mmCIF file of C-alpha atoms and ligand atoms in Angstrom:
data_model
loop_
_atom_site.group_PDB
_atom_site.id
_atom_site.type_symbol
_atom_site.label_atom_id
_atom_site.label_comp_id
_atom_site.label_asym_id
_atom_site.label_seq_id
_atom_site.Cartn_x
_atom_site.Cartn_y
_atom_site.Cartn_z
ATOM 1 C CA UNK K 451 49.985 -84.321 -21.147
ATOM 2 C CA UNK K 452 47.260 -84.307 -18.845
ATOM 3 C CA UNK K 453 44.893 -87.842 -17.921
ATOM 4 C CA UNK K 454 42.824 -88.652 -15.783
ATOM 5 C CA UNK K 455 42.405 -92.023 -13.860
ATOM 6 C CA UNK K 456 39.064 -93.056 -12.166
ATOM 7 C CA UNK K 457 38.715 -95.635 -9.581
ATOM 8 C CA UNK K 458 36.027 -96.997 -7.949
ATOM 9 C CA UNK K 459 35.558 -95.491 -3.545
ATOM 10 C CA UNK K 460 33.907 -97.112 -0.795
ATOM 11 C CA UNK K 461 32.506 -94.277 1.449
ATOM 12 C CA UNK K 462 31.900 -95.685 5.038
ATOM 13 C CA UNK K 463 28.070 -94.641 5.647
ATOM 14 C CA UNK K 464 28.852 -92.103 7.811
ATOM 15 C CA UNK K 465 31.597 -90.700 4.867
ATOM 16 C CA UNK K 466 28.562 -91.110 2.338
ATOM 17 C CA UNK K 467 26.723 -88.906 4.670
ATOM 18 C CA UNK K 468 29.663 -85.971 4.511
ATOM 19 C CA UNK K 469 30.078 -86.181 0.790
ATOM 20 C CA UNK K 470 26.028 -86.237 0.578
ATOM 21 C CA UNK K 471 26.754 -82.493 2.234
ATOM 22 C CA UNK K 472 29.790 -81.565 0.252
ATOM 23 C CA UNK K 473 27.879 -82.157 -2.852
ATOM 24 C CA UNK K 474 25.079 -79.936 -1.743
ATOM 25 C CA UNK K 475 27.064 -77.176 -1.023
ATOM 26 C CA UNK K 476 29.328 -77.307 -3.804
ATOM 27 C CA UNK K 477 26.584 -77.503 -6.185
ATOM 28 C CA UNK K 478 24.971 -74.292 -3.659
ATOM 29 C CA UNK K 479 27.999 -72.459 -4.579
ATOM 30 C CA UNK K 480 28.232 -73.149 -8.429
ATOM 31 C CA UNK K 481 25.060 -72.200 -8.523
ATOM 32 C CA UNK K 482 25.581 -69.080 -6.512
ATOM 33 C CA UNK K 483 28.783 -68.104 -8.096
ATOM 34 C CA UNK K 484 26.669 -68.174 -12.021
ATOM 35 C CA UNK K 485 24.376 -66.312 -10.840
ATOM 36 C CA UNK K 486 26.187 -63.646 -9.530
ATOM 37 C CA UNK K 487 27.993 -63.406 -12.980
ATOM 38 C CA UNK K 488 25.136 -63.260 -14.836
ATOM 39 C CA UNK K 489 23.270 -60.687 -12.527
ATOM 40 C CA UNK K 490 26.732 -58.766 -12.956
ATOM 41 C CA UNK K 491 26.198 -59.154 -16.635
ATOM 42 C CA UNK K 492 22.945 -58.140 -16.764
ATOM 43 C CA UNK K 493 23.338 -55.068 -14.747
ATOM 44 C CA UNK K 494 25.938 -54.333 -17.264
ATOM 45 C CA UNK K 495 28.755 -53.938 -14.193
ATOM 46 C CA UNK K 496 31.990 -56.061 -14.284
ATOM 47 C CA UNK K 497 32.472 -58.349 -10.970
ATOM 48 C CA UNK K 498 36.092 -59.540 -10.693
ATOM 49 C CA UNK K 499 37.089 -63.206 -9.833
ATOM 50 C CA UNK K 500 37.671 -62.777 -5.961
ATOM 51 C CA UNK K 501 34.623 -60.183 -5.419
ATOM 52 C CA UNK K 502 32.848 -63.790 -6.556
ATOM 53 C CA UNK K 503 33.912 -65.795 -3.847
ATOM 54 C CA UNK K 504 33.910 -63.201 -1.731
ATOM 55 C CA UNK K 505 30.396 -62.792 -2.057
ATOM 56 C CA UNK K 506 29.284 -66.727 -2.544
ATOM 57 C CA UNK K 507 31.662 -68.464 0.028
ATOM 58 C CA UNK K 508 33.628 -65.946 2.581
ATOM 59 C CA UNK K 509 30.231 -64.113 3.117
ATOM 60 C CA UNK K 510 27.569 -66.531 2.466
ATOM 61 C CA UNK K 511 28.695 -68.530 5.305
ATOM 62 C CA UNK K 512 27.620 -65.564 7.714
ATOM 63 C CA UNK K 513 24.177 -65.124 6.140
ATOM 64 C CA UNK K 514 22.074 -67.693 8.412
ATOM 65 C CA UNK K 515 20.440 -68.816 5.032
ATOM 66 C CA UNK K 516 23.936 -70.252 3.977
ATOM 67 C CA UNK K 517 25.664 -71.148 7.602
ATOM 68 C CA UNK K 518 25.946 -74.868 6.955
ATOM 69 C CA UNK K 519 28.435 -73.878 4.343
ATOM 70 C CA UNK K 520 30.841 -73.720 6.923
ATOM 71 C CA UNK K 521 29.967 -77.643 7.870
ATOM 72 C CA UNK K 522 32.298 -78.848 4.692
ATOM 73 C CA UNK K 523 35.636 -78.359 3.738
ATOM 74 C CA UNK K 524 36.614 -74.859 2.651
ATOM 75 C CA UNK K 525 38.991 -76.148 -0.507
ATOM 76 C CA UNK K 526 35.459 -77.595 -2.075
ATOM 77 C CA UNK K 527 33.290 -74.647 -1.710
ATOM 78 C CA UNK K 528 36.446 -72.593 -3.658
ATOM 79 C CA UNK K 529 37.302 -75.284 -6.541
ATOM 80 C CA UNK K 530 32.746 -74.910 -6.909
ATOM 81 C CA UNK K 531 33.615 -71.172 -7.738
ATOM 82 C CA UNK K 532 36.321 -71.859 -9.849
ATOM 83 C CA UNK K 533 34.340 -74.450 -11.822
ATOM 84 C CA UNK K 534 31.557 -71.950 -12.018
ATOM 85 C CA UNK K 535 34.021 -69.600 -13.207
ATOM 86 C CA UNK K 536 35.714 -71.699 -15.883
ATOM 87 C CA UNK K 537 32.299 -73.034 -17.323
ATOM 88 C CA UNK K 538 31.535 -69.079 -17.758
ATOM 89 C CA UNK K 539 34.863 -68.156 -19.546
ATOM 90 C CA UNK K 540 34.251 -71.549 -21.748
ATOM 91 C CA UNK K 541 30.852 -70.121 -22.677
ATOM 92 C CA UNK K 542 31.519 -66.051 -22.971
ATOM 93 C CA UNK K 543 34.779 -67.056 -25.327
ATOM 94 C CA UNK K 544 32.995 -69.558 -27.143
ATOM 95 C CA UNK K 545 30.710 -66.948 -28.301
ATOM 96 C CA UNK K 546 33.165 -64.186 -29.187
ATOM 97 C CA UNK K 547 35.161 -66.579 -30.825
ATOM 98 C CA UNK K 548 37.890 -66.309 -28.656
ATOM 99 C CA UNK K 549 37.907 -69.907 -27.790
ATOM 100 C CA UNK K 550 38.011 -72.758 -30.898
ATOM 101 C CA UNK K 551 36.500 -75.872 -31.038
ATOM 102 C CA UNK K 552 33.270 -76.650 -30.667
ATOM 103 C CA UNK K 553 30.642 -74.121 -29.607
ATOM 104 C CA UNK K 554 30.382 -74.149 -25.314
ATOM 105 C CA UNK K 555 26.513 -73.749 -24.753
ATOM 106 C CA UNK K 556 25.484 -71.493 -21.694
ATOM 107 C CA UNK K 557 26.411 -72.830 -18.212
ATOM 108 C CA UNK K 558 23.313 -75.324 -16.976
ATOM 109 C CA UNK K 559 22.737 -74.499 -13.009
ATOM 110 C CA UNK K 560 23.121 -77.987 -11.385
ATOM 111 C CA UNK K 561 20.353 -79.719 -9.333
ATOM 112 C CA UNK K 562 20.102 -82.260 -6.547
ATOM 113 C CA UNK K 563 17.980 -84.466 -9.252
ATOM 114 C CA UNK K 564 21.142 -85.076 -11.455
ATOM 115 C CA UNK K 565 22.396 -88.094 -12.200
ATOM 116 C CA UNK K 566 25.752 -87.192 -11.388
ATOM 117 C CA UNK K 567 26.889 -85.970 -8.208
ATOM 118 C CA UNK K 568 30.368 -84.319 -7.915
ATOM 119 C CA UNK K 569 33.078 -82.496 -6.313
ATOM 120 C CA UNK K 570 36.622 -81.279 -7.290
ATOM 121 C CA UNK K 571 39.124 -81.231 -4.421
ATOM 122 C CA UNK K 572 43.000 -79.601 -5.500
ATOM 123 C CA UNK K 573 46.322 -80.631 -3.466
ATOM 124 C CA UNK K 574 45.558 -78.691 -0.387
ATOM 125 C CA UNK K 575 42.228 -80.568 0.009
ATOM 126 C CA UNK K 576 42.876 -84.388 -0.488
ATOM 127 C CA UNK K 577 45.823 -86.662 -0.341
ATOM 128 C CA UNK K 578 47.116 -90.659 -0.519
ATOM 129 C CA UNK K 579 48.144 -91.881 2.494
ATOM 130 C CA UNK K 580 50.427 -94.527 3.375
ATOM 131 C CA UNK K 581 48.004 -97.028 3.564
ATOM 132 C CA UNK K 582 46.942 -96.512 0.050
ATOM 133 C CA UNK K 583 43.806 -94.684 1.180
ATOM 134 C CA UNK K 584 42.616 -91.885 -0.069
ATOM 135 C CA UNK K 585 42.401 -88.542 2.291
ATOM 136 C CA UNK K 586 39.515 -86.043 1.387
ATOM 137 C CA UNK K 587 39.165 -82.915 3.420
ATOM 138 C CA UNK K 588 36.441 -82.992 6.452
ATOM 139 C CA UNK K 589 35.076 -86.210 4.955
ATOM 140 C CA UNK K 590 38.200 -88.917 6.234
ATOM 141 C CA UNK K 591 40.087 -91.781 4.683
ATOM 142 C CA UNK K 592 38.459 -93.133 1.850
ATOM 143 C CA UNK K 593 38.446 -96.904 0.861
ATOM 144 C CA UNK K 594 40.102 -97.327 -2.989
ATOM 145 C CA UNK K 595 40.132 -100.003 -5.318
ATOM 146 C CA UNK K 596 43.156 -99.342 -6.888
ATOM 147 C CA UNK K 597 42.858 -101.101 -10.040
ATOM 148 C CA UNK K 598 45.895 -100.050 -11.671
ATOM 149 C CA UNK K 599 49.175 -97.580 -10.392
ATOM 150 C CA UNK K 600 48.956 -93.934 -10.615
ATOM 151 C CA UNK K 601 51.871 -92.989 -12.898
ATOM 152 C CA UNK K 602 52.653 -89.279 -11.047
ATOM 153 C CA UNK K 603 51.405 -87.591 -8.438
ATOM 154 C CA UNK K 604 48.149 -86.446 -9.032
ATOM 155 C CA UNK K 605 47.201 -82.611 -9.378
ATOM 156 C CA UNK K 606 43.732 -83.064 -8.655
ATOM 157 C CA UNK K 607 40.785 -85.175 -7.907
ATOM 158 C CA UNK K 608 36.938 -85.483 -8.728
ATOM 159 C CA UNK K 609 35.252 -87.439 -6.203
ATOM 160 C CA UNK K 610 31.745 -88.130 -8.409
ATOM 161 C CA UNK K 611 28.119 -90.178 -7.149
ATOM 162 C CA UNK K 612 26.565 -91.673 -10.137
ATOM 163 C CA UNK K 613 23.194 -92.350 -10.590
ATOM 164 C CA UNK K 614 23.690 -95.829 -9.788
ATOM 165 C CA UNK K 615 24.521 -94.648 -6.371
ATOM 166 C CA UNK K 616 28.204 -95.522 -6.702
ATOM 167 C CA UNK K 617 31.446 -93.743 -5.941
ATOM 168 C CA UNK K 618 34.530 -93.162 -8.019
ATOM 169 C CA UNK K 619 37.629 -90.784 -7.501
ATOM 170 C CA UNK K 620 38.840 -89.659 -10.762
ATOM 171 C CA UNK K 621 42.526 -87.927 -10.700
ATOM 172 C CA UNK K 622 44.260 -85.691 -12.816
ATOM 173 C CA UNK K 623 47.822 -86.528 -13.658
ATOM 174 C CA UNK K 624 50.491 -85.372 -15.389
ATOM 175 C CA UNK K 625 52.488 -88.184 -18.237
ATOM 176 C CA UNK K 626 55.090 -87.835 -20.225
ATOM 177 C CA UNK K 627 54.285 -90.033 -23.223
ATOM 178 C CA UNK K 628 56.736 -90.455 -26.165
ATOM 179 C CA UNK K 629 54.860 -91.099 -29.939
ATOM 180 C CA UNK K 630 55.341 -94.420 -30.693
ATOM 181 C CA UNK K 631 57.424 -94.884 -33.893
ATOM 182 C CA UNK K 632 55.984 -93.995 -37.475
ATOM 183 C CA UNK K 633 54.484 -96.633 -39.151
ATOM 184 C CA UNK K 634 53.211 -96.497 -42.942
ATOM 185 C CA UNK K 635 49.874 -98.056 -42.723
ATOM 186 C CA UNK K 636 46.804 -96.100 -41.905
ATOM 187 C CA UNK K 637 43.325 -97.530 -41.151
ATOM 188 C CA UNK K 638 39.590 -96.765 -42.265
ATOM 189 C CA UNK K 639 36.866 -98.147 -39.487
ATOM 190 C CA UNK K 640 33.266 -99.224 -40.607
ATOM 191 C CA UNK K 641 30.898 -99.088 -38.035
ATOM 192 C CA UNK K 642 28.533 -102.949 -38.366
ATOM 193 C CA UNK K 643 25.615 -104.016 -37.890
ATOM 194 C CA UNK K 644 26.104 -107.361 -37.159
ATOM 195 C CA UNK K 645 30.007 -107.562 -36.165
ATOM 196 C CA UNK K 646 30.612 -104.097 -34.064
ATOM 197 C CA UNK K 647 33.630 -102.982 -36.595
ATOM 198 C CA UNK K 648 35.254 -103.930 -39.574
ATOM 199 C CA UNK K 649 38.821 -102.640 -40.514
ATOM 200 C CA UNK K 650 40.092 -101.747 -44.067
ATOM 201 C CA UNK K 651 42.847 -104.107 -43.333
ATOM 202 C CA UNK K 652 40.146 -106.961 -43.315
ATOM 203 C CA UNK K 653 39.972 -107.271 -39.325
ATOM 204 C CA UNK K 654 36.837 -107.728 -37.894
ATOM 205 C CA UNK K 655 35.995 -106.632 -35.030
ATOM 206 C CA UNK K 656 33.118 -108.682 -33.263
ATOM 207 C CA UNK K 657 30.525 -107.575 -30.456
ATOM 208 C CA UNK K 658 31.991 -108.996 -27.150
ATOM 209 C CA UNK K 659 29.303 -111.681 -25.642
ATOM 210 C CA UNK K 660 29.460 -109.914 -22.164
ATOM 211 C CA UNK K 661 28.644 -106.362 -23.948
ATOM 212 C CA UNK K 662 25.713 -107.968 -25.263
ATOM 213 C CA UNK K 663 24.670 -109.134 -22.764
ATOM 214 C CA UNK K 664 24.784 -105.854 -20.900
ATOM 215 C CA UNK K 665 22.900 -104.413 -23.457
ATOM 216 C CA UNK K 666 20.186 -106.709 -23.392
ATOM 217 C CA UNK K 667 19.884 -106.538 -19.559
ATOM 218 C CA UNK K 668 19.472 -102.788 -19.550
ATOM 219 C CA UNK K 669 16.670 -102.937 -22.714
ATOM 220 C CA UNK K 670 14.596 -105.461 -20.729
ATOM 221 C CA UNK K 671 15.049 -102.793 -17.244
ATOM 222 C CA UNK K 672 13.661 -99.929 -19.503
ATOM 223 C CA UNK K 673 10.840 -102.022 -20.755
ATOM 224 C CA UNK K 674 10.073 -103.042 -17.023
ATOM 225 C CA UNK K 675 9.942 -99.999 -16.136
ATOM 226 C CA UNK K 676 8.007 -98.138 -18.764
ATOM 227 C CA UNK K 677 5.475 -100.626 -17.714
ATOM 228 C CA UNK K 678 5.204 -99.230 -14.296
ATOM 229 C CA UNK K 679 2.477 -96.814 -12.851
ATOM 230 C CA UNK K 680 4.203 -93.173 -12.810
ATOM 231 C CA UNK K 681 4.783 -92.233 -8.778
ATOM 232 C CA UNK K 682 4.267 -95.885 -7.680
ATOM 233 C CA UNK K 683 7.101 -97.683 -5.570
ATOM 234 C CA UNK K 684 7.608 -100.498 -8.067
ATOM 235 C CA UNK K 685 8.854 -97.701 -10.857
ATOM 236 C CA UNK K 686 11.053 -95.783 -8.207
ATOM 237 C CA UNK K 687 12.777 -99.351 -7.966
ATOM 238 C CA UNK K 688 12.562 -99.999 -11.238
ATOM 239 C CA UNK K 689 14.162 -97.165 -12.264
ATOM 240 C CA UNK K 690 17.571 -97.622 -10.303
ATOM 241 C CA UNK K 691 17.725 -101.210 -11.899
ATOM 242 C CA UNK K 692 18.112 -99.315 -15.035
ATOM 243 C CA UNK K 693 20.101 -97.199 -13.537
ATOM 244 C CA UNK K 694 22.930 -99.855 -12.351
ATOM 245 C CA UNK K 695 21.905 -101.579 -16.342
ATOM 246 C CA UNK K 696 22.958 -98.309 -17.729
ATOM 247 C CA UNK K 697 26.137 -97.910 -15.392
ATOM 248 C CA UNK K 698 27.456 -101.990 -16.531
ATOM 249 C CA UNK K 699 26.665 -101.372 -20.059
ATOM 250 C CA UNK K 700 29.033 -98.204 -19.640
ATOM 251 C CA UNK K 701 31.454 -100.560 -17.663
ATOM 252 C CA UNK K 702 31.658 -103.271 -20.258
ATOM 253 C CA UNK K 703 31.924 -100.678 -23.431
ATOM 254 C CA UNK K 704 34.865 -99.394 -21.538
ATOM 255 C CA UNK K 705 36.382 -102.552 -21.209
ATOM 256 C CA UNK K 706 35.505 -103.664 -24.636
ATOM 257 C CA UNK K 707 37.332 -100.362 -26.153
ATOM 258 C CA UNK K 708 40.367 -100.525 -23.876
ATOM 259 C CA UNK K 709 40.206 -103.818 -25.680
ATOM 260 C CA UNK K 710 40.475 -103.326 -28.916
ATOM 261 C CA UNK K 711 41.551 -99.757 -29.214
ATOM 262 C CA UNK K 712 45.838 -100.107 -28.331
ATOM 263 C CA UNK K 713 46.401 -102.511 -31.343
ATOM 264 C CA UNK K 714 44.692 -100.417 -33.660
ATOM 265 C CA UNK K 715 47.194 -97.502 -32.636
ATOM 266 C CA UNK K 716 49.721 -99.359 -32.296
ATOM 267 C CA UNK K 717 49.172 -100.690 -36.153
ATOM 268 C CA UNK K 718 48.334 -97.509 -37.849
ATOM 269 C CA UNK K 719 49.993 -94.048 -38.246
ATOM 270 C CA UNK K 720 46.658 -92.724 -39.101
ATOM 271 C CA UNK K 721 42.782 -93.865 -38.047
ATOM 272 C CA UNK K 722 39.587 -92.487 -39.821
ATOM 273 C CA UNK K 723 35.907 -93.321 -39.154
ATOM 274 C CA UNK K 724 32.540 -92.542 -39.925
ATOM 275 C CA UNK K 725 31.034 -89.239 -38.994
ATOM 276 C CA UNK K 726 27.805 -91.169 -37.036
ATOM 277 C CA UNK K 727 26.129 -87.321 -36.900
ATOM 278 C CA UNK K 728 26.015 -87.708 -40.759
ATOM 279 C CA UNK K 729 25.913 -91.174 -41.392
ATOM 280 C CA UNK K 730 22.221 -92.451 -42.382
ATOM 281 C CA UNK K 731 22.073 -95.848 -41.669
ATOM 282 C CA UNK K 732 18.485 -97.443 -41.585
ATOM 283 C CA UNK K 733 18.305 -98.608 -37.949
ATOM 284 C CA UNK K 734 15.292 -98.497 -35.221
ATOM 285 C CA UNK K 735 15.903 -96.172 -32.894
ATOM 286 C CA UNK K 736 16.541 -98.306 -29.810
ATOM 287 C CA UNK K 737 18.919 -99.887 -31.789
ATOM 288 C CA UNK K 738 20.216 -97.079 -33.498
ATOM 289 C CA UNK K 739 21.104 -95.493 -29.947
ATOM 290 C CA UNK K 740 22.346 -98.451 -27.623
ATOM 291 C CA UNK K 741 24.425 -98.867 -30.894
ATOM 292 C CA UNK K 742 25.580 -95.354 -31.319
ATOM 293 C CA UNK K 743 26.525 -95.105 -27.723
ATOM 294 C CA UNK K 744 28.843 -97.692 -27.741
ATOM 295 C CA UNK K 745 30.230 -96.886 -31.256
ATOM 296 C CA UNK K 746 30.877 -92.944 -29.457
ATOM 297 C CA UNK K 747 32.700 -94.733 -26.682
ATOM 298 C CA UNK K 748 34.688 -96.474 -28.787
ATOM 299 C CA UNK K 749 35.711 -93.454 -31.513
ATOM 300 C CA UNK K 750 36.256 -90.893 -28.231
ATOM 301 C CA UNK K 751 38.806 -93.425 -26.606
ATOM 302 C CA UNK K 752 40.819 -94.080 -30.088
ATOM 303 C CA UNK K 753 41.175 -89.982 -30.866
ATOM 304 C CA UNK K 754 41.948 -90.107 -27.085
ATOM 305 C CA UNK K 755 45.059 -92.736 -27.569
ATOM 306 C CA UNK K 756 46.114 -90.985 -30.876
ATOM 307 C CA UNK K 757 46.352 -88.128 -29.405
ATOM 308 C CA UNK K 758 48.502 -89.464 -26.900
ATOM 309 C CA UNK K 759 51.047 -91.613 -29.476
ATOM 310 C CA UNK K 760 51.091 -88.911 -31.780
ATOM 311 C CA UNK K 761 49.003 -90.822 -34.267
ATOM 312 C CA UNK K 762 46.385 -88.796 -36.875
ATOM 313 C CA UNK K 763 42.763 -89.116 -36.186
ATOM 314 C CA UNK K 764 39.743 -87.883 -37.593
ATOM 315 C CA UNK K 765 35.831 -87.948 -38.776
ATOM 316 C CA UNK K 766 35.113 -88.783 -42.402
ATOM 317 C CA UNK K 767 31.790 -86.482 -43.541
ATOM 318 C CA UNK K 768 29.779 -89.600 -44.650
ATOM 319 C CA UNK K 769 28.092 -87.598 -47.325
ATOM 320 C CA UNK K 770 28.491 -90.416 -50.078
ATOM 321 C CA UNK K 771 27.132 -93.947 -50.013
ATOM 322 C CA UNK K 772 29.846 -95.817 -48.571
ATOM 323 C CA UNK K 773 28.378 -99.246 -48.944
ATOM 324 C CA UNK K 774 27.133 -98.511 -52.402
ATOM 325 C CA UNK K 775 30.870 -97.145 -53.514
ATOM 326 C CA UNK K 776 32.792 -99.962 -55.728
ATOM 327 C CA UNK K 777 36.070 -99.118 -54.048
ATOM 328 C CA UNK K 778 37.460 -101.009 -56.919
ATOM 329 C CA UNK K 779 36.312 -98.821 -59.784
ATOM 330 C CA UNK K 780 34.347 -95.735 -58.052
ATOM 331 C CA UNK K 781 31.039 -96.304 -59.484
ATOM 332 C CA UNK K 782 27.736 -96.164 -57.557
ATOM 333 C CA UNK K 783 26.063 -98.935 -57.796
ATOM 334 C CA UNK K 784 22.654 -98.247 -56.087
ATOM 335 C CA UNK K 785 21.782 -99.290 -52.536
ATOM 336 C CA UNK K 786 21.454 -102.536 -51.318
ATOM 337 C CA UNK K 787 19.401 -104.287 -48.498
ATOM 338 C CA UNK K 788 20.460 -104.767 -45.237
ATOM 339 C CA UNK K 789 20.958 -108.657 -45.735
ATOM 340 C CA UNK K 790 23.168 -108.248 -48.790
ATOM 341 C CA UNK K 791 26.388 -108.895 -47.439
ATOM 342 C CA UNK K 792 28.033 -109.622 -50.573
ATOM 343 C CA UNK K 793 27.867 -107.780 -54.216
ATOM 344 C CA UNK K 794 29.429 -107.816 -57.414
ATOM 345 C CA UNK K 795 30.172 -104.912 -59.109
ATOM 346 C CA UNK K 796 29.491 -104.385 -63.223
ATOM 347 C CA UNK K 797 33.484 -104.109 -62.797
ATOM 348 C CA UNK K 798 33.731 -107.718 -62.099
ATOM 349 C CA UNK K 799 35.004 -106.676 -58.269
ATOM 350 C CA UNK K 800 33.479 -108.617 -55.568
ATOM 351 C CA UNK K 801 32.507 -107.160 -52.416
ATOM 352 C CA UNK K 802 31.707 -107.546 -48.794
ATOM 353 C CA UNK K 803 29.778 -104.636 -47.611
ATOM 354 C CA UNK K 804 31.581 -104.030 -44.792
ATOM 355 C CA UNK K 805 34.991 -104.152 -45.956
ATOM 356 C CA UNK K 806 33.941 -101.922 -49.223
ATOM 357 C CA UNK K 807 32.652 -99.096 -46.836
ATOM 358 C CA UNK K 808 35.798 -98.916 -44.381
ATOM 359 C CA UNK K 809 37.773 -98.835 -47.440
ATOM 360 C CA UNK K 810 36.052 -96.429 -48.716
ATOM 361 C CA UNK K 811 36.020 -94.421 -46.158
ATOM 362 C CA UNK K 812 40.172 -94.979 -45.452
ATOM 363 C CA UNK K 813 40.414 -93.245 -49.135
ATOM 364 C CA UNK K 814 37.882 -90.783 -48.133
ATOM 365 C CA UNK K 815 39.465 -89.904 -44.647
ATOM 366 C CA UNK K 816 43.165 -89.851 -46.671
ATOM 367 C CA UNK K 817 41.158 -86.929 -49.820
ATOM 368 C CA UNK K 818 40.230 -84.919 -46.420
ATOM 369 C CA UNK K 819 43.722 -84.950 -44.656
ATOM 370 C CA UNK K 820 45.608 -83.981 -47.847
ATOM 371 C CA UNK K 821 42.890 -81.208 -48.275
ATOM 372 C CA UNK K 822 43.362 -80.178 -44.731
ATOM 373 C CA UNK K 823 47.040 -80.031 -45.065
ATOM 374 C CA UNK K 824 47.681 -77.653 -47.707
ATOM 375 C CA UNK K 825 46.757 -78.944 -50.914
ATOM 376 C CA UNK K 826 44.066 -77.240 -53.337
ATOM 377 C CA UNK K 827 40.726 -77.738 -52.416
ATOM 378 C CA UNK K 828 38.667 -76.689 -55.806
ATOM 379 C CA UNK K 829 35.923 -73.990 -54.584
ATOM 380 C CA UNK K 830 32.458 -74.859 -55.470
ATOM 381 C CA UNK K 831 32.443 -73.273 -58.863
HETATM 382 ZN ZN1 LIG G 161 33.602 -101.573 -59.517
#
């Protein structure tokens, strides 16, 4: 299976001031190469894959309007067609039905104001030198901080500028990975409130100090600089300190769910959570959203890892009242405040909230796989 590995670049400043270029031009090209598709479209004509880059790279370079195409490395301005060209396919597919999944929204045309800056570079454009730099085409030997081995050789690599002005190389690489061996327990998650998970097993899973802190550093940047006079200097600065808040609160979350995400795996043959697109918890909305975020980083990187040990993961449909559920007994026993950690059922069960809802939804998540797998589901009549 295909995964990618990211690590953090140090462009030189003259090397900064080469990718600055390659960006711009592959982003010229992507740009190009859509809209040549869709004016192709519109007209109603069909415009193969090479008349494309014929059109946006071999002869835009000639056109004096697009000569300092020619100033960057060939290999980009091609892999900025292809990606035009696969984001196209996604989206024409998507809509016929041709492709599954999710539904691909239209190709957005990228700007020089986004947040992320990036190019894709295949074999013939980069490689890893002996001294454990890293080669990119026209641009020179890049500084790495190679934080952990690359299994295989890579395939490709993303060389991205995020909007806290930092660099990262992200590779492509090919991994054999065995499942690990069957196990027979299987795991509902609860998303908390005041401890970040809690496990149907009884684990809890607390918010990491240095995540909270994160958190809290980035909410005070947006208030700073919400407070700021729009256009003034003091915002423009503000606004990359919550930019570089935004980019450690990413860091840590990452951290935090490579963390705590392998022994859950490792544990479980098969992991369900709560739907958050469903779920209706009463939350603010700052809270509800630094909170979601790092619950979505969290739930993305376990489907990732069961995926990749051949363990079962999936979304529970939060459409009943998890917290309310007696998972002893199955009666509904009305909703409860926030600070009610504890309740006792007219069964004579006693609960903590927490633990009630992940079991519930471990039995819910278990009602939806059987369903899924063949068994009768009863129609609506
Ligand atoms: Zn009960």
């Amino acid at each position: 299976m295909q995964l990618r590995y990211q690590y953090r670049v140090y462009p030189t400043p003259r090397q900064q001031d080469m990718l600055a270029r390659s960006f711009g031009c592959a982003r010229v090209v992507f740009n190009d190469a859509l809209r040549a598709r869709q004016d192709a479209f519109t007209a109603g004509m069909k415009i193969s894959d090479t008349e494309v880059q014929k059109q946006v790279v071999t002869e835009a370079k000639k056109a004096p309007e697009r000569v300092w195409l020619a100033e960057v490395a060939s290999v980009v301005l091609v892999q900025a067609c292809q990606d035009a060209r696969r984001a196209y396919r996604n989206w024409v597919d998507s809509m016929s039905g041709k492709r599954k999944g999710r539904k691909v929204g239209a190709p957005r045309f990228r700007s020089r104001t986004d947040n992320r800056q990036a190019l894709r570079l295949t074999r013939n454009g980069f490689s890893i030198r002996r001294n454990r730099k890293l080669y990119v085409a026209k641009v020179g030997e890049l500084k790495v901080a190679w934080s952990r081995d690359l299994p295989s050789v890579p395939s490709s690599v993303t060389i991205i500028k995020d909007s806290a002005g930092r660099y990262f190389a992200s590779f492509v690489v090919e991994v054999d990975q065995a499942p690990l061996p069957e196990v027979d327990s299987e795991v509902g998650i609860d998303l908390g409130l005041t401890t970040f998970a809690v496990l149907s097993d009884g684990k809890v899973i607390d918010s990491p100090r240095f995540l909270r802190r994160a958190e809290r550093t980035l909410r005070k940047a947006q208030q700073t600089l919400s407070r700021k006079e729009k256009g003034s200097r003091n915002r423009a600065q503000a606004r990359l300190k919550v930019a570089r808040a935004h980019a450690r609160v990413a860091d840590s979350r990452r951290t935090f769910a490579h963390q705590q995400s392998p022994a859950i795996i490792r544990d479980s043959q098969a992991v369900f959570v709560e739907d958050l697109a469903v779920s209706g918890l009463a939350r603010t909305r700052l809270a509800k959203s630094v909170h979601d975020a790092g619950w979505g980083m969290f739930t993305r990187m376990l489907e990732e890892k069961a995926a990749r040990y051949g363990r079962h993961f999936s979304k529970v449909d939060r459409w009943f009242p998890s917290s309310q559920l007696c998972s002893a007994c199955g009666v509904v026993d009305g909703p409860k405040p926030l600070d009610v950690r504890e309740w006792t059922c007219p069964c004579g069960a006693v609960h903590d909230r927490d633990l009630n809802a992940a079991i519930n939804i471990l039995a819910a998540g278990r009602a939806e796989r059987r369903n899924a797998c063949g068994g009768t589901v009863s129609p609506a009549a």
